[in-house]
CSV table of C-alpha atoms in Angstrom, one decimal:
chain,number,residue,atom,x,y,z
A,1,MET,CA,0.1,0.1,0.0
A,2,SER,CA,1.4,3.5,-1.0
A,3,ASN,CA,2.1,6.2,1.8
A,4,PRO,CA,-0.6,9.1,1.3
A,5,ARG,CA,1.1,12.5,0.5
A,6,SER,CA,1.3,15.0,3.3
A,7,PRO,CA,-0.1,18.1,2.9
A,8,GLY,CA,3.5,19.9,2.7
A,9,GLU,CA,4.3,17.5,-0.1
A,10,LEU,CA,1.0,18.4,-1.8
A,11,TYR,CA,1.7,22.1,-1.6
A,12,ASP,CA,5.3,21.4,-3.0
A,13,VAL,CA,3.9,20.0,-6.2
A,14,LEU,CA,1.5,22.7,-6.7
A,15,SER,CA,4.0,25.5,-6.1
A,16,SER,CA,6.4,23.9,-8.5
A,17,SER,CA,3.7,23.8,-11.1
A,18,GLU,CA,2.9,27.3,-10.5
A,19,THR,CA,6.5,28.3,-10.7
A,20,ASN,CA,6.8,26.5,-14.0
A,21,ARG,CA,3.8,28.5,-15.2
A,22,ALA,CA,5.4,31.6,-14.1
A,23,ILE,CA,8.6,30.7,-15.8
A,24,LEU,CA,6.6,29.9,-19.0
A,25,HIS,CA,4.8,33.1,-18.9
A,26,LEU,CA,8.2,35.0,-18.3
A,27,LYS,CA,9.6,33.3,-21.3
A,28,GLU,CA,6.5,34.3,-23.5
A,29,LEU,CA,7.0,37.9,-22.4
A,30,ASN,CA,10.4,37.8,-23.3
A,31,ASP,CA,9.8,36.6,-26.7
A,32,ASP,CA,7.1,39.1,-27.3
A,33,LEU,CA,9.6,41.9,-26.2
A,34,LYS,CA,12.2,40.5,-28.7
A,35,LYS,CA,9.6,40.4,-31.6
A,36,LYS,CA,8.5,44.0,-30.7
A,37,LYS,CA,12.1,45.2,-30.7
A,38,GLN,CA,12.7,43.5,-34.2
A,39,GLU,CA,9.6,45.1,-35.6
A,40,LEU,CA,10.8,48.7,-34.3
A,41,LYS,CA,14.3,47.9,-35.9
A,42,GLU,CA,12.4,47.0,-39.3
A,43,MET,CA,10.4,50.1,-39.0
A,44,LEU,CA,13.4,52.3,-38.6
A,45,SER,CA,15.5,51.1,-41.4
A,46,PRO,CA,13.3,52.6,-44.2
A,47,LEU,CA,13.4,55.9,-42.4
A,48,GLU,CA,17.3,55.7,-42.0
A,49,ALA,CA,17.5,55.2,-46.2
A,50,GLU,CA,15.3,58.3,-46.7
A,51,LYS,CA,17.4,60.4,-44.6
A,52,ASP,CA,20.5,59.4,-46.3
A,53,ILE,CA,18.9,60.1,-49.6
A,54,LEU,CA,17.8,63.4,-48.4
A,55,PHE,CA,21.2,64.3,-47.3
A,56,GLN,CA,22.6,63.5,-50.9
A,57,GLN,CA,19.9,65.6,-52.3
A,58,LEU,CA,20.9,68.5,-50.0
A,59,MET,CA,24.5,68.1,-50.8
A,60,ILE,CA,23.7,68.2,-54.5
A,61,ASN,CA,21.5,71.5,-54.0
A,62,LEU,CA,24.4,73.1,-51.9
A,63,GLU,CA,26.8,72.4,-54.9
A,64,GLU,CA,24.4,73.9,-57.3
A,65,LYS,CA,24.0,76.8,-54.9
A,66,GLN,CA,27.8,77.2,-54.9
A,67,ARG,CA,28.0,77.2,-58.7
A,68,SER,CA,25.3,79.8,-58.9
A,69,LEU,CA,27.2,82.0,-56.3
A,70,GLN,CA,30.4,81.6,-58.5
A,71,ILE,CA,28.5,82.7,-61.6
A,72,MET,CA,27.1,85.7,-59.5
A,73,ALA,CA,30.9,86.5,-58.5
A,74,ARG,CA,31.9,86.3,-62.2
A,75,ILE,CA,29.0,88.6,-63.2
A,76,MET,CA,29.9,91.3,-60.6
A,77,ALA,CA,33.5,91.1,-61.5
A,78,GLY,CA,32.7,91.9,-65.2
A,79,LYS,CA,30.5,94.8,-64.4
A,80,GLY,CA,33.3,97.3,-64.4
A,81,ASP,CA,34.2,96.4,-68.1
A,82,ASP,CA,31.8,97.8,-70.7
A,83,SER,CA,33.4,96.0,-73.8
A,84,GLU,CA,31.0,93.9,-75.9
A,85,ASP,CA,32.6,90.7,-75.1
A,86,SER,CA,32.1,90.8,-71.5
A,87,LEU,CA,28.5,92.0,-71.9
A,88,ILE,CA,28.0,88.9,-74.1
A,89,HIS,CA,29.7,86.9,-71.4
A,90,SER,CA,27.7,88.7,-68.6
A,91,LEU,CA,24.4,87.9,-70.4
A,92,GLU,CA,25.4,84.3,-70.8
A,93,ASN,CA,26.2,84.1,-67.3
A,94,ILE,CA,23.0,85.5,-66.3
A,95,LYS,CA,21.0,83.3,-68.5
A,96,GLU,CA,23.0,80.2,-66.8
A,97,ALA,CA,22.2,81.7,-63.4
A,98,GLU,CA,18.7,82.0,-64.1
A,99,LEU,CA,18.4,78.4,-65.2
A,100,LEU,CA,20.3,77.3,-62.0
A,101,LYS,CA,18.0,79.6,-60.0
A,102,GLN,CA,14.8,77.8,-61.3
A,103,SER,CA,16.3,74.3,-61.0
A,104,LEU,CA,17.3,75.2,-57.3
A,105,GLU,CA,13.6,76.3,-56.7
A,106,LYS,CA,12.3,72.9,-58.0
A,107,ARG,CA,14.7,71.0,-56.2
A,108,ASN,CA,14.0,73.0,-53.0
A,109,GLU,CA,10.2,72.4,-53.6
A,110,MET,CA,10.9,68.7,-53.8
A,111,LEU,CA,13.1,68.7,-50.6
A,112,TRP,CA,10.5,70.4,-48.7
A,113,LYS,CA,7.8,68.0,-49.7
A,114,GLU,CA,10.0,65.0,-48.9
A,115,MET,CA,10.9,66.4,-45.4
A,116,GLU,CA,7.5,67.0,-44.5
A,117,THR,CA,6.4,63.6,-45.6
A,118,LEU,CA,9.4,62.2,-43.4
A,119,TRP,CA,8.5,64.6,-40.5
A,120,SER,CA,5.0,63.0,-40.7
A,121,LYS,CA,6.3,59.8,-40.6
A,122,ASP,CA,8.7,60.7,-37.8
A,123,TYR,CA,5.7,62.0,-35.7
A,124,GLN,CA,3.6,58.7,-36.4
A,125,GLN,CA,6.9,56.5,-35.6
A,126,ASP,CA,7.1,58.5,-32.3
A,127,GLU,CA,3.3,57.8,-31.3
A,128,PHE,CA,4.0,54.3,-32.2
A,129,SER,CA,7.2,54.0,-30.3
A,130,ASP,CA,5.6,55.6,-27.2
A,131,LEU,CA,2.9,53.1,-27.4
A,132,LEU,CA,5.3,50.2,-27.4
A,133,LYS,CA,7.3,51.9,-24.7
A,134,GLN,CA,4.2,51.8,-22.5
A,135,LEU,CA,3.6,48.2,-23.5
A,136,LEU,CA,7.2,47.2,-22.9
A,137,HIS,CA,6.9,48.9,-19.5
A,138,LYS,CA,3.8,47.2,-18.8
A,139,ASN,CA,5.4,43.8,-19.8
A,140,LYS,CA,8.5,44.4,-17.5
A,141,GLU,CA,6.3,45.2,-14.5
A,142,GLU,CA,4.3,41.8,-14.9
A,143,MET,CA,7.8,40.1,-15.4
A,144,GLN,CA,8.9,41.6,-12.1
A,145,VAL,CA,5.9,40.7,-10.2
A,146,LEU,CA,6.1,37.0,-11.7
A,147,ARG,CA,9.8,36.9,-11.0
A,148,GLU,CA,8.9,38.0,-7.3
A,149,LEU,CA,6.3,35.3,-7.0
A,150,ALA,CA,8.6,32.6,-8.3
A,151,GLN,CA,11.2,33.7,-5.8
A,152,ARG,CA,8.8,33.5,-3.0
A,153,LYS,CA,7.7,30.2,-3.8
A,154,PHE,CA,11.3,29.1,-4.1
A,155,GLN,CA,12.0,30.6,-0.7
A,156,ARG,CA,8.8,28.6,0.8
A,157,GLU,CA,9.9,25.4,-0.8
A,158,GLU,CA,13.3,25.8,0.8
A,159,GLN,CA,12.0,26.4,4.2
């Protein structure tokens, strides 16, 4: 005939199963946090690429502005000379500067539109990021409570 279990042994079996459930729950929460972290990384990578493209476009824009300034400097340098060649050269420089100005205005407009799009995406990203931070903080609190429960049960088992 087998010996019936004492109440203390039954408590040990129950508490270890509860501890196992708590550990499984902690593992699930940890996996969820890892997935959320990966999702955030995936969401940030396209924004980084767009920022790099915008930076390149801004550099091109600056180079064109520099060329425009050089043309204006040549025009200003030729103002003192009234010869026919210098006037023709100045008119050509003015036409070139006007074309550059129009090109720059178009590019500036495009860049502003792209930057506004990025800013709105960043704003949406910030809202989503704040929400995820709240969820992560909540999950961390749950994990801490479960850890404390598990530690208490282990301490009870040791006593």
